[in-house]
Coordinates of C-alpha atoms in Angstrom, one line a residue:
Chain A
M193 CA 72.4 79.0 92.4
S194 CA 68.6 79.6 92.3
K195 CA 67.3 82.9 91.7
Q196 CA 65.3 83.6 94.9
T197 CA 67.1 86.3 96.6
L198 CA 71.0 87.0 95.7
R199 CA 72.6 87.5 99.1
I200 CA 75.9 89.5 99.0
L201 CA 78.1 89.0 101.9
T202 CA 81.0 91.8 102.6
P203 CA 83.4 91.1 105.1
I204 CA 85.2 94.1 106.2
K205 CA 88.1 95.0 108.6
R206 CA 88.7 97.9 110.7
V207 CA 92.6 99.0 110.0
L208 CA 94.7 101.7 111.0
D209 CA 93.8 104.7 108.9
P210 CA 95.9 104.5 105.4
Q211 CA 97.1 107.9 105.8
L212 CA 99.1 107.0 109.2
K213 CA 102.2 105.1 109.6
P214 CA 102.2 102.4 112.4
R215 CA 104.4 103.3 115.3
I216 CA 107.0 100.4 116.2
N217 CA 108.3 100.2 120.1
E218 CA 111.8 99.2 119.4
V219 CA 112.3 98.2 122.9
T220 CA 109.1 95.6 122.9
K221 CA 109.8 95.2 119.1
S222 CA 105.9 95.3 118.7
L223 CA 103.3 97.8 117.2
D224 CA 102.0 100.5 119.2
L225 CA 98.8 101.6 117.9
K226 CA 97.1 103.1 120.8
N227 CA 95.3 106.5 120.1
L228 CA 95.7 106.1 116.4
K229 CA 92.8 106.9 113.7
F230 CA 91.3 103.6 112.5
S231 CA 89.1 103.3 109.5
I232 CA 87.6 100.6 107.1
N233 CA 90.2 98.9 104.9
P234 CA 90.2 100.8 101.7
F235 CA 89.9 97.6 99.6
D236 CA 86.6 96.9 101.7
D237 CA 85.3 100.0 100.7
I238 CA 85.5 99.2 97.2
A239 CA 83.8 95.9 97.9
I240 CA 80.9 97.6 99.7
E241 CA 80.5 100.0 96.9
E242 CA 80.4 97.1 94.4
S243 CA 77.8 95.3 96.4
L244 CA 75.4 98.4 96.5
T245 CA 76.2 98.6 92.6
I246 CA 75.0 95.0 92.1
R247 CA 71.9 95.6 94.1
K248 CA 71.0 98.7 91.9
N249 CA 71.7 96.9 88.8
L250 CA 70.2 93.5 89.4
S251 CA 67.0 94.5 91.6
K252 CA 64.7 94.6 88.3
A253 CA 65.5 91.1 87.5
I254 CA 66.1 89.5 91.1
P255 CA 66.0 90.6 94.6
V256 CA 69.4 91.4 96.1
S257 CA 70.5 92.0 99.8
T258 CA 73.6 93.5 101.2
H259 CA 75.4 92.6 104.3
A260 CA 78.3 93.8 106.1
V261 CA 80.1 91.8 108.7
T262 CA 83.1 92.2 110.6
I263 CA 84.9 90.6 113.5
G264 CA 86.3 92.4 116.4
S265 CA 85.8 94.6 119.3
P266 CA 82.9 97.0 119.8
K267 CA 85.0 99.8 118.5
S268 CA 84.6 97.9 115.0
E269 CA 80.7 99.2 115.1
S270 CA 81.8 102.5 113.5
I271 CA 82.9 101.1 110.2
L272 CA 79.6 98.8 110.3
R273 CA 77.7 102.2 110.9
T274 CA 79.6 103.8 107.9
C275 CA 78.4 100.8 105.6
L276 CA 74.7 101.4 107.1
A277 CA 75.2 105.0 106.0
K278 CA 75.9 104.1 102.6
G279 CA 73.0 101.9 102.1
V280 CA 74.1 98.5 103.0
E281 CA 71.0 96.9 104.6
K282 CA 72.4 94.5 107.3
A283 CA 75.4 94.6 109.5
T284 CA 76.9 92.2 111.8
L285 CA 79.6 92.4 114.3
I286 CA 81.0 89.1 115.4
K287 CA 82.1 90.3 118.8
H288 CA 85.0 88.6 120.6
D289 CA 86.5 89.6 124.0
A290 CA 89.8 91.2 123.0
K291 CA 92.5 91.8 125.5
D292 CA 93.3 94.9 124.1
D293 CA 91.3 97.2 121.6
E294 CA 93.3 96.5 118.5
A295 CA 93.5 92.7 118.6
S296 CA 90.8 92.5 115.9
S297 CA 93.8 92.2 113.5
S298 CA 95.3 89.4 115.7
F299 CA 93.3 86.7 114.0
E300 CA 95.0 85.0 111.5
P301 CA 93.4 84.8 107.9
L302 CA 92.5 81.1 108.6
I303 CA 90.6 81.7 111.5
I304 CA 88.8 84.6 110.0
A305 CA 88.0 82.5 107.0
K306 CA 86.7 79.5 109.2
I307 CA 84.7 81.9 110.8
L308 CA 83.1 83.5 107.7
K309 CA 82.5 80.2 106.0
E310 CA 80.1 79.5 109.2
M311 CA 78.5 83.1 108.5
V312 CA 78.1 82.2 104.6
K313 CA 76.1 79.1 105.8
K314 CA 74.1 80.5 108.4
E315 CA 72.9 83.5 106.3
D316 CA 72.6 81.5 102.8
I317 CA 74.8 83.7 101.2
G318 CA 75.3 83.5 97.3
L319 CA 78.2 85.9 96.5
V320 CA 81.1 87.1 98.8
I321 CA 82.6 90.1 97.6
M322 CA 85.5 91.3 99.6
G323 CA 88.9 93.5 99.5
K324 CA 92.0 91.7 98.0
Q325 CA 93.9 92.4 101.4
A326 CA 94.0 94.1 104.5
I327 CA 96.6 97.0 104.5
D328 CA 97.8 96.3 107.8
D329 CA 98.9 92.6 107.6
D330 CA 99.2 92.7 103.9
F331 CA 98.5 88.8 103.9
N332 CA 96.3 88.9 100.7
N333 CA 94.9 85.3 101.9
T334 CA 91.3 85.6 103.8
G335 CA 89.3 85.5 100.1
Q336 CA 91.0 82.6 98.7
M337 CA 91.2 80.8 101.9
L338 CA 87.4 81.2 102.3
A339 CA 86.9 80.1 99.0
G340 CA 88.8 77.1 99.5
L341 CA 86.8 76.2 102.5
L342 CA 83.5 76.6 100.8
N343 CA 84.6 74.8 97.7
W344 CA 83.5 77.8 95.7
P345 CA 85.1 79.1 92.7
Q346 CA 87.1 82.2 93.1
I347 CA 88.0 85.5 91.1
T348 CA 90.7 87.8 92.9
N349 CA 91.9 91.1 92.2
V350 CA 88.9 92.2 90.2
T351 CA 88.9 95.4 88.3
K352 CA 85.7 94.9 86.4
L353 CA 82.4 93.1 87.2
E354 CA 79.4 92.3 85.0
F355 CA 76.5 89.8 85.6
L356 CA 75.6 87.7 82.8
D357 CA 72.0 87.3 82.0
A358 CA 70.4 87.5 85.3
T359 CA 67.2 86.0 83.9
G360 CA 68.6 82.7 83.5
D361 CA 68.3 79.7 85.8
Q362 CA 71.8 80.2 87.0
L363 CA 73.7 83.6 88.0
K364 CA 77.0 84.0 86.5
V365 CA 79.6 86.7 86.5
R366 CA 82.2 87.7 84.1
A367 CA 85.1 89.5 85.8
V368 CA 88.5 91.0 84.6
R369 CA 91.5 90.4 87.1
E370 CA 94.8 92.0 87.3
I371 CA 97.6 89.8 86.9
D372 CA 101.3 90.2 86.6
G373 CA 101.7 92.2 83.3
G374 CA 98.0 92.8 82.6
N375 CA 94.6 91.2 83.0
E376 CA 92.5 88.0 82.6
T377 CA 88.8 87.5 82.1
L378 CA 86.9 84.8 83.8
V379 CA 83.5 83.5 83.9
M380 CA 82.1 82.1 87.2
K381 CA 79.0 80.3 88.4
L382 CA 77.5 81.5 91.5
P383 CA 77.9 80.8 94.6
G384 CA 81.2 82.3 94.2
L385 CA 83.7 84.6 95.9
I386 CA 85.1 87.9 94.5
T387 CA 88.1 90.0 95.8
V388 CA 88.4 93.4 94.4
D389 CA 91.1 95.7 93.4
L390 CA 91.5 99.4 92.8
G391 CA 89.7 100.5 90.0
L392 CA 86.8 98.6 90.1
N393 CA 84.8 101.7 91.3
T394 CA 85.3 104.8 93.4
P395 CA 83.5 104.5 96.6
R396 CA 80.9 107.0 97.7
Y397 CA 81.3 109.5 100.6
V398 CA 78.6 109.3 103.1
K399 CA 76.3 112.4 103.4
L400 CA 76.1 113.7 107.0
Q401 CA 72.3 113.3 107.0
N402 CA 72.7 109.6 106.3
M403 CA 75.3 109.1 108.9
M404 CA 72.7 110.5 111.6
K405 CA 70.0 108.4 110.3
A406 CA 72.4 105.2 110.2
K407 CA 73.0 105.8 114.0
K408 CA 69.6 104.6 114.8
K409 CA 69.9 101.3 112.4
P410 CA 70.5 98.3 114.5
I411 CA 73.6 96.5 114.2
E412 CA 73.4 92.6 114.9
I413 CA 76.0 91.4 117.5
L414 CA 77.1 87.9 117.8
D415 CA 79.3 86.7 120.3
L416 CA 81.9 84.8 118.4
K417 CA 82.5 81.8 121.1
E418 CA 78.7 81.5 121.6
T419 CA 77.7 81.7 118.2
F420 CA 80.4 79.9 116.3
P421 CA 81.8 77.2 119.1
Q422 CA 83.0 75.0 116.4
V423 CA 85.8 77.3 115.1
D424 CA 89.2 76.7 116.3
L425 CA 90.8 80.2 117.5
T426 CA 94.2 78.9 118.1
S427 CA 97.0 80.7 116.2
K428 CA 99.1 78.7 113.8
L429 CA 102.0 81.1 113.3
E430 CA 103.8 83.1 116.1
L431 CA 104.4 86.8 115.7
K432 CA 108.0 87.0 117.2
A433 CA 108.9 90.5 116.5
V434 CA 108.1 93.7 114.5
E435 CA 110.7 95.9 113.5
E436 CA 111.3 99.3 111.4
P437 CA 112.5 98.5 107.9
A438 CA 116.5 99.2 107.6
V439 CA 117.1 103.0 107.4
K440 CA 119.1 104.2 104.3
K441 CA 121.8 106.4 104.4
Q442 CA 121.6 110.0 103.9
G443 CA 121.4 110.7 100.1
I444 CA 123.5 112.9 98.1
I445 CA 122.2 116.0 95.7
L446 CA 124.2 116.0 92.5
N447 CA 124.9 118.8 90.0
S448 CA 124.7 117.2 86.5
V449 CA 123.6 114.4 84.7
D450 CA 127.2 113.4 84.2
E451 CA 127.6 113.1 87.8
L452 CA 124.6 111.0 88.3
I453 CA 125.9 108.5 85.4
T454 CA 129.2 108.3 87.1
K455 CA 127.5 107.4 90.5
L456 CA 125.1 104.9 88.7
K457 CA 128.3 103.1 87.2
E458 CA 130.2 103.0 90.7
E459 CA 127.1 101.3 92.1
K460 CA 127.0 98.9 89.3
V461 CA 123.4 99.4 88.5
I462 CA 123.9 100.5 84.9
Chain B
S78 CA 112.3 67.3 105.7
S79 CA 111.9 68.2 102.2
T80 CA 110.8 71.2 100.0
L81 CA 108.4 71.4 97.0
A82 CA 109.0 74.4 95.0
F83 CA 106.3 75.2 92.3
I84 CA 107.8 76.4 89.0
E85 CA 105.7 78.5 86.6
A86 CA 105.9 78.4 82.9
T87 CA 105.7 81.3 80.6
R88 CA 103.3 81.2 77.7
D89 CA 106.0 80.5 75.3
G90 CA 107.1 77.4 77.3
K91 CA 110.0 78.9 79.4
V92 CA 110.7 79.0 83.4
S93 CA 109.1 82.3 84.4
I94 CA 111.9 84.3 86.0
P95 CA 109.8 85.4 89.1
S96 CA 109.2 81.7 89.7
M97 CA 113.0 80.9 89.9
S98 CA 112.8 82.7 93.3
A99 CA 111.0 79.7 94.6
I100 CA 114.1 77.5 93.9
H101 CA 116.3 80.1 95.2
A102 CA 114.0 80.3 98.6
A103 CA 114.2 76.6 98.4
Q104 CA 117.9 76.3 98.5
K105 CA 118.1 78.8 101.6
L106 CA 115.8 76.1 103.7
K107 CA 118.6 73.5 103.2
N108 CA 116.1 70.5 102.3
P109 CA 116.3 68.2 99.4
I110 CA 114.2 70.0 96.5
T111 CA 111.4 68.6 94.6
A112 CA 110.2 71.0 91.7
I113 CA 106.8 70.6 90.5
I114 CA 105.5 71.9 86.9
I115 CA 102.2 71.8 85.7
G116 CA 100.5 72.3 82.3
S117 CA 101.0 71.6 78.7
H118 CA 104.7 72.8 78.7
A119 CA 105.8 71.1 81.7
P120 CA 107.9 68.0 80.1
G121 CA 109.9 70.8 78.2
I122 CA 110.2 72.7 81.3
A123 CA 111.5 69.7 83.1
K124 CA 114.1 69.1 80.6
Q125 CA 115.5 72.6 80.6
L126 CA 115.7 72.2 84.7
Q127 CA 117.6 69.0 84.0
S128 CA 120.0 70.3 81.7
S129 CA 120.5 73.7 83.5
S130 CA 124.0 74.6 83.5
T131 CA 124.1 75.7 87.4
D132 CA 123.3 73.2 90.2
L133 CA 119.9 74.0 91.2
G134 CA 119.9 71.3 94.0
L135 CA 116.9 69.5 92.5
Q136 CA 116.4 66.0 93.5
E137 CA 113.1 65.1 91.6
I138 CA 110.8 66.9 89.2
L139 CA 107.2 66.0 89.3
V140 CA 105.3 67.1 86.0
A141 CA 101.6 67.2 85.3
E142 CA 101.4 67.6 81.6
D143 CA 97.4 69.0 81.1
A144 CA 96.4 71.8 78.9
T145 CA 93.6 72.4 81.2
L146 CA 96.3 73.4 83.8
N147 CA 97.8 76.1 81.5
T148 CA 95.8 78.9 83.0
Y149 CA 96.5 77.9 86.7
L150 CA 92.8 78.3 87.8
P151 CA 93.2 77.5 91.8
E152 CA 89.9 75.6 91.4
V153 CA 91.7 73.0 89.4
V154 CA 95.3 73.3 90.9
T155 CA 94.2 73.0 94.4
P156 CA 93.1 69.5 94.3
L157 CA 96.2 68.6 92.3
L158 CA 98.6 69.9 94.9
Q159 CA 96.3 68.9 97.5
N160 CA 96.9 65.3 96.4
V161 CA 100.8 65.9 96.1
L162 CA 101.3 67.5 99.3
G163 CA 98.1 65.7 101.5
T164 CA 98.8 62.3 100.8
V165 CA 102.5 62.1 101.4
D166 CA 104.2 63.0 104.8
K167 CA 107.5 63.7 103.0
Y168 CA 107.3 67.6 102.3
T169 CA 107.9 69.9 105.2
H170 CA 107.8 73.2 102.9
F171 CA 105.8 74.4 99.9
V172 CA 107.4 77.3 98.0
M173 CA 105.6 79.4 95.4
A174 CA 106.8 82.8 93.9
N175 CA 104.6 85.7 95.3
S176 CA 103.4 86.2 91.8
S177 CA 99.8 86.6 90.7
I178 CA 99.5 82.7 90.4
G179 CA 101.1 82.1 93.7
K180 CA 98.8 84.7 95.5
N181 CA 95.8 83.0 94.0
I182 CA 96.5 79.4 94.9
I183 CA 98.8 79.0 98.0
P184 CA 96.0 80.5 100.5
R185 CA 93.2 78.4 99.0
L186 CA 95.4 75.2 99.2
A187 CA 96.9 76.1 102.8
A188 CA 93.1 76.6 103.9
V189 CA 92.0 73.3 102.6
L190 CA 94.8 71.5 104.3
N191 CA 94.2 73.4 107.3
Y192 CA 97.4 75.3 107.3
Q193 CA 98.3 79.1 107.6
A194 CA 99.9 80.2 104.8
I195 CA 103.2 82.5 104.9
C196 CA 103.0 85.1 102.2
D197 CA 105.3 87.6 100.6
V198 CA 108.2 86.5 102.4
T199 CA 111.6 88.5 102.1
E200 CA 114.1 86.7 104.5
I201 CA 114.2 83.1 105.4
L202 CA 116.2 83.0 108.7
D203 CA 115.7 79.2 109.2
A204 CA 113.4 76.5 108.5
T205 CA 110.8 77.7 110.7
T206 CA 111.3 81.5 111.0
F207 CA 110.5 84.0 108.1
K208 CA 110.6 87.8 107.7
R209 CA 107.8 89.4 105.8
P210 CA 106.9 93.3 105.3
I211 CA 103.5 94.4 106.8
Y212 CA 101.9 97.9 106.5
A213 CA 103.3 98.1 103.0
G214 CA 106.8 97.8 103.9
N215 CA 106.5 100.4 106.9
A216 CA 107.4 97.4 109.3
I217 CA 108.8 94.1 109.2
A218 CA 107.5 91.5 111.2
T219 CA 109.5 88.0 112.0
I220 CA 107.4 84.8 112.0
G221 CA 107.5 81.9 113.5
S222 CA 105.9 78.6 112.2
Q223 CA 105.7 75.3 113.9
Q224 CA 103.2 73.8 111.3
K225 CA 103.9 70.5 109.9
L226 CA 103.8 72.0 106.5
N227 CA 104.9 75.6 105.7
M228 CA 103.4 77.0 102.8
I229 CA 105.1 80.0 101.7
T230 CA 105.2 82.5 98.9
V231 CA 108.4 84.6 98.3
R232 CA 109.0 88.0 97.1
P233 CA 110.8 87.4 93.6
S234 CA 113.0 90.5 94.0
S235 CA 114.2 89.4 97.5
F236 CA 115.1 85.8 96.4
S237 CA 116.8 86.5 92.8
I238 CA 119.8 84.6 91.7
T239 CA 122.9 85.5 93.9
K240 CA 125.7 82.6 93.7
Q241 CA 125.7 80.2 90.9
V242 CA 127.2 76.7 91.6
Q243 CA 128.5 75.0 88.6
K244 CA 127.0 71.8 88.2
N245 CA 129.1 68.4 88.7
M246 CA 129.4 67.2 85.2
I247 CA 129.0 63.6 86.4
S248 CA 125.8 64.1 88.3
P249 CA 123.0 61.8 87.2
N250 CA 119.9 63.0 85.6
I251 CA 117.2 64.2 87.8
P252 CA 114.4 61.7 87.8
I253 CA 111.1 63.1 86.3
K254 CA 108.0 61.7 87.7
Q255 CA 104.4 62.1 86.3
V256 CA 101.5 63.3 88.7
Q257 CA 97.9 62.7 88.4
T258 CA 96.2 65.6 86.9
S259 CA 93.0 67.2 88.2
E260 CA 89.4 67.0 87.0
V261 CA 87.7 69.8 85.5
N262 CA 85.8 72.3 87.3
D263 CA 82.6 73.5 85.6
D264 CA 82.1 76.4 88.0
I265 CA 84.8 78.5 86.6
K266 CA 85.8 79.3 83.1
W267 CA 89.0 81.2 82.0
E268 CA 88.0 83.4 78.8
S269 CA 90.9 85.4 77.6
D270 CA 93.8 87.6 78.8
A271 CA 95.3 91.0 77.7
L272 CA 98.9 91.3 78.6
L273 CA 100.4 94.8 78.3
D274 CA 102.5 95.3 75.3
N275 CA 106.0 95.0 76.8
D276 CA 107.4 92.0 75.3
K277 CA 110.6 93.5 75.5
R278 CA 110.2 95.0 78.7
P279 CA 110.3 93.2 82.2
D280 CA 107.6 92.8 84.4
L281 CA 107.3 95.7 86.9
T282 CA 107.4 93.5 90.1
S283 CA 110.6 91.4 89.0
A284 CA 112.7 94.1 87.0
K285 CA 116.0 95.0 88.0
T286 CA 115.5 98.6 87.1
V287 CA 112.2 100.6 87.5
I288 CA 111.5 103.9 86.0
T289 CA 108.7 105.7 87.7
G290 CA 106.7 108.8 86.5
G291 CA 104.6 111.3 88.8
V292 CA 102.1 113.8 88.1
S293 CA 104.9 116.5 87.0
L294 CA 105.1 114.8 83.8
K295 CA 101.9 116.7 82.7
D296 CA 100.1 114.2 80.4
K297 CA 100.0 110.9 78.9
E298 CA 101.9 112.2 75.8
H299 CA 104.9 113.3 77.8
F300 CA 104.8 110.5 80.2
E301 CA 105.4 108.2 77.3
S302 CA 107.6 110.2 75.3
L303 CA 110.3 110.9 78.1
L304 CA 110.1 107.6 80.0
D305 CA 109.5 104.8 77.3
P306 CA 113.1 105.8 75.6
L307 CA 114.9 105.8 78.9
A308 CA 113.0 102.4 80.1
N309 CA 114.2 100.9 76.7
T310 CA 117.8 102.2 77.1
L311 CA 117.9 100.8 80.7
N312 CA 115.7 97.5 80.1
A313 CA 113.7 99.1 82.7
A314 CA 109.9 98.4 83.5
V315 CA 107.9 101.7 83.8
G316 CA 105.6 102.4 86.8
A317 CA 103.7 105.3 87.9
T318 CA 102.4 107.2 90.9
R319 CA 98.7 107.2 92.0
A320 CA 98.4 110.9 90.8
A321 CA 99.9 109.9 87.5
V322 CA 97.5 106.9 87.2
D323 CA 94.5 109.0 88.1
G324 CA 95.5 111.6 85.4
G325 CA 95.1 109.0 82.8
F326 CA 98.9 108.7 82.2
C327 CA 99.1 105.2 82.2
D328 CA 97.5 101.9 82.9
N329 CA 96.3 101.0 86.2
S330 CA 98.5 98.2 86.5
L331 CA 101.6 100.2 86.6
Q332 CA 100.7 102.0 89.8
I333 CA 103.2 101.7 92.4
G334 CA 102.4 102.1 96.2
Q335 CA 100.5 100.9 99.2
T336 CA 97.6 100.2 97.3
G337 CA 99.3 99.3 94.0
K338 CA 102.5 97.2 93.1
I339 CA 105.3 96.8 95.8
V340 CA 108.6 96.8 93.8
A341 CA 112.1 96.5 95.2
P342 CA 114.5 96.5 92.0
D343 CA 118.4 97.2 92.1
L344 CA 117.6 100.8 90.8
Y345 CA 114.6 103.1 91.0
V346 CA 114.6 106.0 89.2
A347 CA 111.8 108.6 90.2
I348 CA 110.9 111.2 87.8
G349 CA 108.5 114.2 88.9
V350 CA 107.6 111.9 91.9
S351 CA 106.8 114.0 94.9
G352 CA 107.2 111.2 97.4
A353 CA 103.9 110.6 99.3
I354 CA 104.0 108.2 102.1
Q355 CA 101.6 106.1 100.1
H356 CA 104.0 105.8 97.2
L357 CA 107.1 105.3 99.1
A358 CA 105.4 102.5 100.8
G359 CA 105.7 100.8 97.4
M360 CA 109.1 101.3 96.5
K361 CA 111.2 101.6 99.8
G362 CA 112.9 98.2 99.3
S363 CA 114.5 99.4 96.4
K364 CA 118.4 99.2 96.4
V365 CA 119.6 102.3 94.7
V366 CA 117.0 105.5 94.6
V367 CA 117.4 108.1 92.1
A368 CA 115.1 111.1 92.2
I369 CA 114.8 113.8 89.6
N370 CA 112.4 116.9 90.8
K371 CA 112.1 120.5 90.4
D372 CA 111.0 120.9 94.1
A373 CA 114.1 120.7 96.3
D374 CA 111.7 119.8 99.2
A375 CA 109.9 117.1 97.9
P376 CA 109.8 114.2 100.4
I377 CA 111.3 111.8 97.6
F378 CA 114.8 113.3 98.1
K379 CA 114.6 112.2 101.6
V380 CA 114.5 108.6 100.6
A381 CA 116.9 109.2 97.4
D382 CA 120.3 107.8 97.3
Y383 CA 121.2 110.5 94.3
G384 CA 119.1 113.4 93.7
L385 CA 119.0 115.6 90.6
Q386 CA 117.1 119.0 91.3
G387 CA 115.8 120.6 88.3
D388 CA 113.5 120.4 85.3
L389 CA 112.8 116.8 84.3
F390 CA 111.9 117.9 80.6
D391 CA 115.6 118.9 80.3
I392 CA 117.1 116.1 82.5
V393 CA 115.6 113.0 81.3
P394 CA 116.5 113.5 77.6
E395 CA 119.9 114.1 78.5
L396 CA 120.4 111.3 80.7
T397 CA 118.7 109.1 78.1
E398 CA 120.8 110.2 75.3
K399 CA 124.2 110.0 77.2
L400 CA 123.0 106.5 78.3
Q401 CA 122.6 105.6 74.7
E402 CA 125.9 107.1 73.7
M403 CA 127.5 105.0 76.5
Q404 CA 125.9 101.7 75.1
S405 CA 126.8 102.4 71.4

């Protein structure tokens, strides 16, 4: 891509706070998330931090803009506010009339990816950087799907990222990604898509004064159905039930290594 | 109905163990199975599958022999698979292991073909109903899919070899068919990889035994000097808690937990691990859990089948020594 302005888009998701366990209603076989604390998906927080780092490092060579976007109910405004407080320049809520407050997580990754594709085109985005997965549905899909729909290159599970010669004609990144048993290094031309893993950076904390200032900053609100009427919002999968994982029997405290070895032999695991 | 199962090759031209889970999952779908293998090792692996001593249930093997496919770049593999799956109506299921390769490819391919992928499946109830963990294994979702093509990745530890059916010796060779390879993609270039020096050790996510060290191991030296001999003795993979990783005891890629790797081995030995929710989420699928910890109130004892309360610096060397004696 040419080097006018590098526009970075970071899609973020509001999820159940990672410190909390979801409650499961065993009668209705569904999740009960009412009155629980929600926060930004931790991997998305890393992506936001990286977008800010890129802007800081590249801004001498080319202008860079950062933009956070989320899809959901007005409750998702709070995570956008946090991004603004951290220094992200633009924040967009793609609002949809959710039947319940937590329905933002009910769209499948494919639907999210289709909406984000429209957003990428609308905003002339050159780099999408996002979390490798959301810690609620654990799909690990949206980034790869978005890259596929855009026919862009993708580097997923990135733990190290650098720009190569930002003065050249075409922007390129080199990234190290986690794979089973190690890592691999790839070089990608922009426009492209990155999903981030732990270890890429440590997200900053928001200072209270910045949080206060961010309260006055504008958040762009787009109505999902009015803005992107072309996107099919029908689910392809049906969530039939949510249940607790099988409960283990109460364990035994042993007195010696010999007892342990005997038990492990009985279990046929050694 | 028909299933296409994707088989990954190791660098030295063998069937990767985790990817055999794709075939085992395909068997559970009870449809005729076609295997697809790509890369320069593909013809050799096809022969290995043909001459397998057990009946894998394969009807046909598709081979795309092309060295540019060796690194499994999704930008190159997607058009190839799009061609295979999109041009014929034959397949109702496409299965890959939920390996770093499967996770990278299936969602991209599914989006291009306008399907929602079903990832990290741990149980196949029938050809249209699947179970998969959500919230890092704190809940299990049952998913129904009426899609024409179901694209699934399966968790290798949930679909390991259970029953081996001896092959009927008179069965004819499984036919091998060539498929067209993809054109090159200029937008992305694979440069290099660095695999952890664990040639003799199994991969963390598919290992039958996992030894995990926590922050009580004090430092990198103790982490290695205590865990490595035990892991070698048990042919186990080594994992770590987030605190141990943050403490610099070991590589980031060994972290087990909600934000790290999810493991479900037959035997999980937690050494000096307190058992934070974050960590438990990454290992609660393990079959037999052993906890060794000084602190009797450590939450890890609540999920352990067998607990040893005491000083790990005494217990671990004793355990290693006695296991080695047993083996010799």
